[in-house]
PDB file of C-alpha atoms in Angstrom:
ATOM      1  CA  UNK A 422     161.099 123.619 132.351  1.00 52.00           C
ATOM      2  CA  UNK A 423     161.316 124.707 135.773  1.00 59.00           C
ATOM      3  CA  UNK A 424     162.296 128.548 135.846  1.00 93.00           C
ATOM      4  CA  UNK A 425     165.375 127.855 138.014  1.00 96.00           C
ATOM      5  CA  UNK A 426     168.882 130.323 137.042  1.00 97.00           C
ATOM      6  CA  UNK A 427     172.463 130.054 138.476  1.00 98.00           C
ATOM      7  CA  UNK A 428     174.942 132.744 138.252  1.00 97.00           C
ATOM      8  CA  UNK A 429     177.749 132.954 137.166  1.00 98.00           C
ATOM      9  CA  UNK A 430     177.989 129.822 134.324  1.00 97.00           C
ATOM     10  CA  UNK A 431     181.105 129.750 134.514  1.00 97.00           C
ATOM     11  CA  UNK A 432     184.064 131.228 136.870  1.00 97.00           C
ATOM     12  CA  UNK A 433     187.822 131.229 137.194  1.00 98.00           C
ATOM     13  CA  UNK A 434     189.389 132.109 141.017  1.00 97.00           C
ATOM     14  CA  UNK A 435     192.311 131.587 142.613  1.00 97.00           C
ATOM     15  CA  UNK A 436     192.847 129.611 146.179  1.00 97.00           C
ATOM     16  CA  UNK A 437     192.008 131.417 149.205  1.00 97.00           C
ATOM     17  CA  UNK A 438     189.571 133.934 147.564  1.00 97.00           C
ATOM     18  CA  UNK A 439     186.017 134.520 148.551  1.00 96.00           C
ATOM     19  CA  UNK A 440     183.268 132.601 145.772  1.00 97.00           C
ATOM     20  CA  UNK A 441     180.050 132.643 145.974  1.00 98.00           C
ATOM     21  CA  UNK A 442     177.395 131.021 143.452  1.00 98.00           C
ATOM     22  CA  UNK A 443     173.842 132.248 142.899  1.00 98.00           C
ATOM     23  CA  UNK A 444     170.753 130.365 142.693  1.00 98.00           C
ATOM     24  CA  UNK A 445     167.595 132.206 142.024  1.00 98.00           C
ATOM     25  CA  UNK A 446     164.284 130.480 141.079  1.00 97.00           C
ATOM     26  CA  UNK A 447     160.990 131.878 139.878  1.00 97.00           C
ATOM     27  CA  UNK A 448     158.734 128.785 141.555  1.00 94.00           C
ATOM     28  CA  UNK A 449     158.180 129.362 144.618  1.00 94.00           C
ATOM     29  CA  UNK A 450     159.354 125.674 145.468  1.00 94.00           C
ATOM     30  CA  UNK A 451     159.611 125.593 148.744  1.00 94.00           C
ATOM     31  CA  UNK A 452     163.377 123.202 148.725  1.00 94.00           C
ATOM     32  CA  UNK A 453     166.413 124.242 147.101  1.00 96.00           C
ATOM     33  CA  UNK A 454     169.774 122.337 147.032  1.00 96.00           C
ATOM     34  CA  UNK A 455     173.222 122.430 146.172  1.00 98.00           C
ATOM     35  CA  UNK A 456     175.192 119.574 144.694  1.00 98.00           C
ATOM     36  CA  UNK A 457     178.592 119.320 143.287  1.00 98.00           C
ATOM     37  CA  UNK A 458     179.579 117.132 140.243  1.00 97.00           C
ATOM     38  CA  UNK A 459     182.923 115.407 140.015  1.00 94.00           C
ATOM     39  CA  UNK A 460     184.032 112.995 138.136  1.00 87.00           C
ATOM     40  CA  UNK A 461     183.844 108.888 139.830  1.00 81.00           C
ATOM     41  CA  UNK A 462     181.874 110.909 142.495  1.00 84.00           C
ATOM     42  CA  UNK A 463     178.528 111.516 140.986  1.00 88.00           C
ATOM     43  CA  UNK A 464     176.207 114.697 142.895  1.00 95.00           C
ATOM     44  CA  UNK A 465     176.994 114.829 145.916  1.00 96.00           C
ATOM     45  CA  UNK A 466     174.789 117.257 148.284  1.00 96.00           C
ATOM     46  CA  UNK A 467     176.376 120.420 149.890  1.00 97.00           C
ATOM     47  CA  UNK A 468     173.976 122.169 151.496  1.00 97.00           C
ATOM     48  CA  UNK A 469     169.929 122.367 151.262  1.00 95.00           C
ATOM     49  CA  UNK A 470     167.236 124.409 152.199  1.00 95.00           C
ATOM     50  CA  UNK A 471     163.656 123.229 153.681  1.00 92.00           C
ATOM     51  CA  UNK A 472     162.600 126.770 153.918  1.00 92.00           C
ATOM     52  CA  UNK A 473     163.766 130.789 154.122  1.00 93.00           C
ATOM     53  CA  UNK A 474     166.451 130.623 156.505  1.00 92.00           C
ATOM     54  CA  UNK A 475     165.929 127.396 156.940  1.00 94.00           C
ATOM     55  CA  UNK A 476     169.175 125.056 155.846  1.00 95.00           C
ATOM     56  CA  UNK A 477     171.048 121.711 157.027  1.00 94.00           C
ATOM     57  CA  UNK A 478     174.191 120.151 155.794  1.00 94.00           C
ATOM     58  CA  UNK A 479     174.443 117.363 153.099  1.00 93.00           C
ATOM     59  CA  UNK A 480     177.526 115.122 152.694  1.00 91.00           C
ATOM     60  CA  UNK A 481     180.298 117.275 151.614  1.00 95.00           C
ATOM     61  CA  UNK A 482     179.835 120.346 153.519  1.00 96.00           C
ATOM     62  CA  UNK A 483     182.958 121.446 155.102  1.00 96.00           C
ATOM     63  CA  UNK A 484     184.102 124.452 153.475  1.00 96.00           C
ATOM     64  CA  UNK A 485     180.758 126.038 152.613  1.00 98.00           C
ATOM     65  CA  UNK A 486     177.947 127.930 154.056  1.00 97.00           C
ATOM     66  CA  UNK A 487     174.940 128.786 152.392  1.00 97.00           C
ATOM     67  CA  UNK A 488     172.032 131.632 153.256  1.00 97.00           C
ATOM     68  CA  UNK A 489     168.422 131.926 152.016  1.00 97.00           C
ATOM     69  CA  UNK A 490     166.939 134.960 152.617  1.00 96.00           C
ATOM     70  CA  UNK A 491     164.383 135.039 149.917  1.00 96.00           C
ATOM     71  CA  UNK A 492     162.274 131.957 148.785  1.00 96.00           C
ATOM     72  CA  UNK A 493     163.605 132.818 145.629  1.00 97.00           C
ATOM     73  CA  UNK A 494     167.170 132.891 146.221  1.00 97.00           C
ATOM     74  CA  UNK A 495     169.731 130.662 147.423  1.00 98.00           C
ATOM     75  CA  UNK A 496     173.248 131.291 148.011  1.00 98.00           C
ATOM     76  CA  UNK A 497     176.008 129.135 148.149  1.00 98.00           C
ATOM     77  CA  UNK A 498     179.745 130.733 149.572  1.00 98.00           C
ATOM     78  CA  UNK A 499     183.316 129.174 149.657  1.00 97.00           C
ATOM     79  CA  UNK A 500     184.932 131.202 152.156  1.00 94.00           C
ATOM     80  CA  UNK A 501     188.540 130.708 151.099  1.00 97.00           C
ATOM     81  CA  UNK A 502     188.235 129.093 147.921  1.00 97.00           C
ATOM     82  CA  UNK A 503     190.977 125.512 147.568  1.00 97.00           C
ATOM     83  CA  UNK A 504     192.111 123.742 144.546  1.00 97.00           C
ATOM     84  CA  UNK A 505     189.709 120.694 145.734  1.00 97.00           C
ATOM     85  CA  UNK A 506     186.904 122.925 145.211  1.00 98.00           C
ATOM     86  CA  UNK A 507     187.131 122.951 141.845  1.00 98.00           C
ATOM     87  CA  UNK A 508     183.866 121.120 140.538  1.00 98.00           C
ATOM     88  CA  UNK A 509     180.629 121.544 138.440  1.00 98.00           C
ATOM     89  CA  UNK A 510     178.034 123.062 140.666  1.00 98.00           C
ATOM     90  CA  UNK A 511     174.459 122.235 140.450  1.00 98.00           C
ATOM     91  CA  UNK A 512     171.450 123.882 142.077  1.00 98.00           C
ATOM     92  CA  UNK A 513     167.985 122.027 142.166  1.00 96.00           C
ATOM     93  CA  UNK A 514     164.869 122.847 143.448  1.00 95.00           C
ATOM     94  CA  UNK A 515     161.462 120.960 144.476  1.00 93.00           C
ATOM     95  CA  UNK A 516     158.486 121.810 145.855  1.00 89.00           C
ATOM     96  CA  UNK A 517     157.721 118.761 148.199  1.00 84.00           C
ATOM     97  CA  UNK A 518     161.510 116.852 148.334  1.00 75.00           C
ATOM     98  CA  UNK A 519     160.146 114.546 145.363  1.00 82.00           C
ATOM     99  CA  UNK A 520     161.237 115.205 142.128  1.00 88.00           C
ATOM    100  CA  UNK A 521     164.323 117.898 141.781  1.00 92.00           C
ATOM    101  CA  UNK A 522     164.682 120.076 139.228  1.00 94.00           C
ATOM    102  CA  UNK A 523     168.673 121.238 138.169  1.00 96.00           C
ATOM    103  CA  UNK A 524     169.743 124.839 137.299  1.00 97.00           C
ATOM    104  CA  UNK A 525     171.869 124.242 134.444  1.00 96.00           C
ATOM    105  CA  UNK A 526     175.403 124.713 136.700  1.00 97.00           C
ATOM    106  CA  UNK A 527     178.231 126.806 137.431  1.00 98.00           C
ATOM    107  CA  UNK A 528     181.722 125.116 136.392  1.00 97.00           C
ATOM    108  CA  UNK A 529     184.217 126.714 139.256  1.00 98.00           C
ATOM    109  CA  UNK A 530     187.825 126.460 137.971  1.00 98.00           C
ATOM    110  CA  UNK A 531     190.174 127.597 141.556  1.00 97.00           C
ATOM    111  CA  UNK A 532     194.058 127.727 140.873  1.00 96.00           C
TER     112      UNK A 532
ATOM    113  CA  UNK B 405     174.787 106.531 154.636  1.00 56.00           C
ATOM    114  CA  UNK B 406     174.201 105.388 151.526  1.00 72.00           C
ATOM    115  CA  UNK B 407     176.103 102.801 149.234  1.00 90.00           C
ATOM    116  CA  UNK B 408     175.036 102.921 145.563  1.00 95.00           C
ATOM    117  CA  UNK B 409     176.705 101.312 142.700  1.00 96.00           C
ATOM    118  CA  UNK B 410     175.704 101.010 138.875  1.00 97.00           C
ATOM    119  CA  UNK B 411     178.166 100.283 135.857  1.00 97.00           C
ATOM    120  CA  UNK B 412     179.910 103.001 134.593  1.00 96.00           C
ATOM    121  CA  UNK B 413     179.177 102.467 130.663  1.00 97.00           C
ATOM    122  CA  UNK B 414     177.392 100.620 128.626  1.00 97.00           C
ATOM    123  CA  UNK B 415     176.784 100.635 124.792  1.00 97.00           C
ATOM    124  CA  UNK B 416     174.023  99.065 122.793  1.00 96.00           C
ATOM    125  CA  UNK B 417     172.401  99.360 119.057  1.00 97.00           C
ATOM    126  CA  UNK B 418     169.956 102.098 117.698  1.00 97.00           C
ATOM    127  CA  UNK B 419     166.650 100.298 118.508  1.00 97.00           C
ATOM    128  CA  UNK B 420     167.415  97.463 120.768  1.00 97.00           C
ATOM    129  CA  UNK B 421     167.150  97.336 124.520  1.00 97.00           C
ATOM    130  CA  UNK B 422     169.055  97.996 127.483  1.00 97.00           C
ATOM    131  CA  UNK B 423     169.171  97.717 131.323  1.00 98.00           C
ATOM    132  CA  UNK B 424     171.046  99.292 133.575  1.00 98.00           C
ATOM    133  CA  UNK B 425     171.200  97.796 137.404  1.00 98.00           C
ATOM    134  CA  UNK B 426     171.226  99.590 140.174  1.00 98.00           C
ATOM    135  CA  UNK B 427     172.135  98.393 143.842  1.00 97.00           C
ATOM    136  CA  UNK B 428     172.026 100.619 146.822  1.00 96.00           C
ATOM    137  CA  UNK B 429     172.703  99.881 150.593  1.00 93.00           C
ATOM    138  CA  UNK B 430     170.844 102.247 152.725  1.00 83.00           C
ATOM    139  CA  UNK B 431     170.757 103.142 156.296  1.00 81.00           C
ATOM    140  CA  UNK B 432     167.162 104.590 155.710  1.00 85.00           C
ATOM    141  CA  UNK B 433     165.381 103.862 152.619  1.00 90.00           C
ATOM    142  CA  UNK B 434     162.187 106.658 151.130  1.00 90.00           C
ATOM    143  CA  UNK B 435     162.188 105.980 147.398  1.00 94.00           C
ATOM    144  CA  UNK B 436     164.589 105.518 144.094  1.00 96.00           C
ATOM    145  CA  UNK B 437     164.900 108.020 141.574  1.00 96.00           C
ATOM    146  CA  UNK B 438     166.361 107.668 138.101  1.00 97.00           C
ATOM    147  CA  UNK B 439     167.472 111.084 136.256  1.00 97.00           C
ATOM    148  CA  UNK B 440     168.931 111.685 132.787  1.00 98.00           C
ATOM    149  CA  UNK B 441     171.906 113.878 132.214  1.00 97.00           C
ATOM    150  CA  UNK B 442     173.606 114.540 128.933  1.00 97.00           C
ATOM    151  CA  UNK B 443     177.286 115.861 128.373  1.00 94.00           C
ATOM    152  CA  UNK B 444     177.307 119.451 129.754  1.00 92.00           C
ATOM    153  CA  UNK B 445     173.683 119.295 130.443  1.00 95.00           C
ATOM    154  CA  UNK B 446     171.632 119.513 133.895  1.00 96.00           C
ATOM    155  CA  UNK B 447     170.359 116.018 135.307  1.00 97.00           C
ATOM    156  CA  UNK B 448     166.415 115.768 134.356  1.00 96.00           C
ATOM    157  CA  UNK B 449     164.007 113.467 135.927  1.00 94.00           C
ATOM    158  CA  UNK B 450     162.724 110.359 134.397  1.00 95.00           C
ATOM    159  CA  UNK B 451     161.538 108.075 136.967  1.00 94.00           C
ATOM    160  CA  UNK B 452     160.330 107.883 140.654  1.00 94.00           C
ATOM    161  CA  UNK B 453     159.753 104.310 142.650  1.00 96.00           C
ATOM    162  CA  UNK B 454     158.756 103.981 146.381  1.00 94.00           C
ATOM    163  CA  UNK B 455     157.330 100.904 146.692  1.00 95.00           C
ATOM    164  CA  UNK B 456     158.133  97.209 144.854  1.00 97.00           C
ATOM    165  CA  UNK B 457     157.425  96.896 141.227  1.00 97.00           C
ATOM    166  CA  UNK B 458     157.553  98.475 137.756  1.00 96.00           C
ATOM    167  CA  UNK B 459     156.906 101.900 136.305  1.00 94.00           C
ATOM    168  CA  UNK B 460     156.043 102.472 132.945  1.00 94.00           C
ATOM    169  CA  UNK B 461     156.612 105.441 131.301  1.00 90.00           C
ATOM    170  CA  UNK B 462     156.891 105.380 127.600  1.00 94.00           C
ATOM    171  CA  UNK B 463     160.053 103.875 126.709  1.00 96.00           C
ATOM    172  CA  UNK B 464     161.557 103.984 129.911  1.00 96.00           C
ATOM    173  CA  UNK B 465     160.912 101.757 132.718  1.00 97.00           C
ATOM    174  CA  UNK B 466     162.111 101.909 135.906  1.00 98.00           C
ATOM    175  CA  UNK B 467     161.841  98.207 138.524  1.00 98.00           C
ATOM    176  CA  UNK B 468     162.592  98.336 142.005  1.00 98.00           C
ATOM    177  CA  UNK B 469     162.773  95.897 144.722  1.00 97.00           C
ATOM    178  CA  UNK B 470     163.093  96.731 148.426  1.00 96.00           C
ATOM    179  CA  UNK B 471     163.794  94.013 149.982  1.00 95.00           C
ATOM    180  CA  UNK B 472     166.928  92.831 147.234  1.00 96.00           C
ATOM    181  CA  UNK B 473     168.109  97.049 147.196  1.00 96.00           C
ATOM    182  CA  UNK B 474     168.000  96.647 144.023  1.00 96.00           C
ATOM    183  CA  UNK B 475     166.610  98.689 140.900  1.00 98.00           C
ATOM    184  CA  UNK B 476     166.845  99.002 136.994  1.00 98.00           C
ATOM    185  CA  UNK B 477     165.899 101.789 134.358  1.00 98.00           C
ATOM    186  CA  UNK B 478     164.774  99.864 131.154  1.00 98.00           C
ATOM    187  CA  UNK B 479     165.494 101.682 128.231  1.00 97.00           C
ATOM    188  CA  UNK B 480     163.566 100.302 124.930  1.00 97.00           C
ATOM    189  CA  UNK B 481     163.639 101.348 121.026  1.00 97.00           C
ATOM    190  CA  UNK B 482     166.919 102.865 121.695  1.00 98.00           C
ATOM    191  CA  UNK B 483     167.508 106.630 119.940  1.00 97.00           C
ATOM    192  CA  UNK B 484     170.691 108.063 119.034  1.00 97.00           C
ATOM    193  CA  UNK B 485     169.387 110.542 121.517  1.00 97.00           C
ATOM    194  CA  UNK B 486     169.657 108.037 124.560  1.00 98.00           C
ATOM    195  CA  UNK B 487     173.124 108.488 124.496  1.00 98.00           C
ATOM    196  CA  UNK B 488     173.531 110.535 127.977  1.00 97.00           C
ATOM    197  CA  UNK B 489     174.814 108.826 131.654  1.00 97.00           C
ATOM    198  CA  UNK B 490     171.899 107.979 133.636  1.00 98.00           C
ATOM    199  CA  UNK B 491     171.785 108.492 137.192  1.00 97.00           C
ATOM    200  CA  UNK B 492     170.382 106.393 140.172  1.00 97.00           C
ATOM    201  CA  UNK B 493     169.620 107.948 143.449  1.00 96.00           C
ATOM    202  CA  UNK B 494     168.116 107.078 146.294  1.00 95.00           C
ATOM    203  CA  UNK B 495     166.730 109.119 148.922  1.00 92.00           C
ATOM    204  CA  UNK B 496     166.696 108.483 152.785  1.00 88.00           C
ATOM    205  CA  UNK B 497     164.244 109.344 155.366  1.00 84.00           C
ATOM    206  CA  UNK B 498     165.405 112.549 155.919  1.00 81.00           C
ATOM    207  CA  UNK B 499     164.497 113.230 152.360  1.00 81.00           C
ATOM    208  CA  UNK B 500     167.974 113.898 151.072  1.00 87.00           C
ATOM    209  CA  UNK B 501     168.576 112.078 147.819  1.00 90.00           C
ATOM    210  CA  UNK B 502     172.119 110.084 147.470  1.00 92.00           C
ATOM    211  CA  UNK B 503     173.522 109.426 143.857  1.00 94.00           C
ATOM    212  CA  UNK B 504     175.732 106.989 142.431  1.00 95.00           C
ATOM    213  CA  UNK B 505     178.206 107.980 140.284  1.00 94.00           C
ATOM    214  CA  UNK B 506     176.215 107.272 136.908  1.00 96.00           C
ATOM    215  CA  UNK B 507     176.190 104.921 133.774  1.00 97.00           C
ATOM    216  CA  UNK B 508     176.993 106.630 130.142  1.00 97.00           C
ATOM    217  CA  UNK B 509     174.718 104.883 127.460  1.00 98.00           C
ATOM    218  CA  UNK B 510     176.744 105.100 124.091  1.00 98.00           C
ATOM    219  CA  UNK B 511     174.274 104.484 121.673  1.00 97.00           C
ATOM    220  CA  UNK B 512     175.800 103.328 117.734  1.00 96.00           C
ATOM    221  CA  UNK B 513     173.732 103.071 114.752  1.00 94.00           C
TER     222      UNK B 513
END
């Protein structure tokens, strides 16, 4: 298995706080991503990262920003956290945009 | 964008066979993955196809044609361990990968 961690599992918050989700990976892939999982909705892609300090936007990424400092960590932040951002977050990582492999997720509950 | 659509469950018998379709409309098309995910679990690879034809990979198969946007994952000798939702995703040419929403394989004894 790909040595890929997320931080925390699991997290409770309420709307309008500050989140942010932790991706670290031991690889040295040079791609890292950040999907959420809803249900009818399948992954959809938040953010991703071709590089250190290197990121573009995916198809849901209003209300996030991400930051990758380190090859081996990328960060994903809700600013002001909203009851529609409650989701299963997945991080994946590749090392030439073929196959992705997932952290195993965060579940973010925000009330 | 993309448009991809697969059924959203489908049940079959411990050791028979069974196909799940997968049609995608895509404004840029660079290759069709297929990924595994069971309940509470992370999504894990099984298949990759880029160009027209069939992969073989053990059990699992994966078909694709370009020209129909069209692709199926093949699942044969079903095990009890099958049961999961499989995921299709296709990836554009800015190498972001697009999923559909995912098919849960019940499989019964």
């Amino acid at each position: 298995d790909a040595g890929i961690t997320q931080s925390p599992r699991h997290k409770v918050t309420e709307t309008g706080t500050p989140v942010t989700l932790r991706c670290h990976q031991t690889e040295n892939h040079r791609y890292m991503y950040w999907y959420r999982q809803d249900p009818g909705h399948g992954l959809r892609l938040i953010h991703y990262s071709y590089g250190v300090k290197d990121t573009d936007k995916g198809e849901v990424s209003d209300g996030y920003s991400v930051s990758r400092s380190k090859t081996e960590d990328f960060l994903l932040t809700l600013e002001s956290a909203t009851s529609s951002q409650t989701s299963v977050y997945f991080c994946a990582i590749s090392p030439d945009s073929n196959e992705q492999f997932f952290g195993p997720g965060t579940r973010l509950t925000v009330l | 964008g993309q448009n991809i659509d697969q059924p959203t469950e489908m049940t079959a018998t411990e050791g028979a066979i069974v196909q799940i379709n997968c049609t995608y409309q895509t404004s840029g098309f660079n290759g069709l993955f297929w990924y595994q995910q069971h309940a509470g679990e992370a999504p894990t690879f099984l298949s990759y196809n880029v160009l027209d034809g069939l992969e073989e990979k053990g059990r699992f198969s994966s078909f694709l044609s370009r020209s129909k946007g069209y692709s199926y994952l093949l699942l044969k000798e079903l095990q009890m361990k099958d049961s999961a939702s499989y995921l299709c995703a296709v990836r554009s040419h800015d190498y972001k990968l697009s999923f559909g929403a995912g098919t849960t394989v019940t499989v019964r004894a």
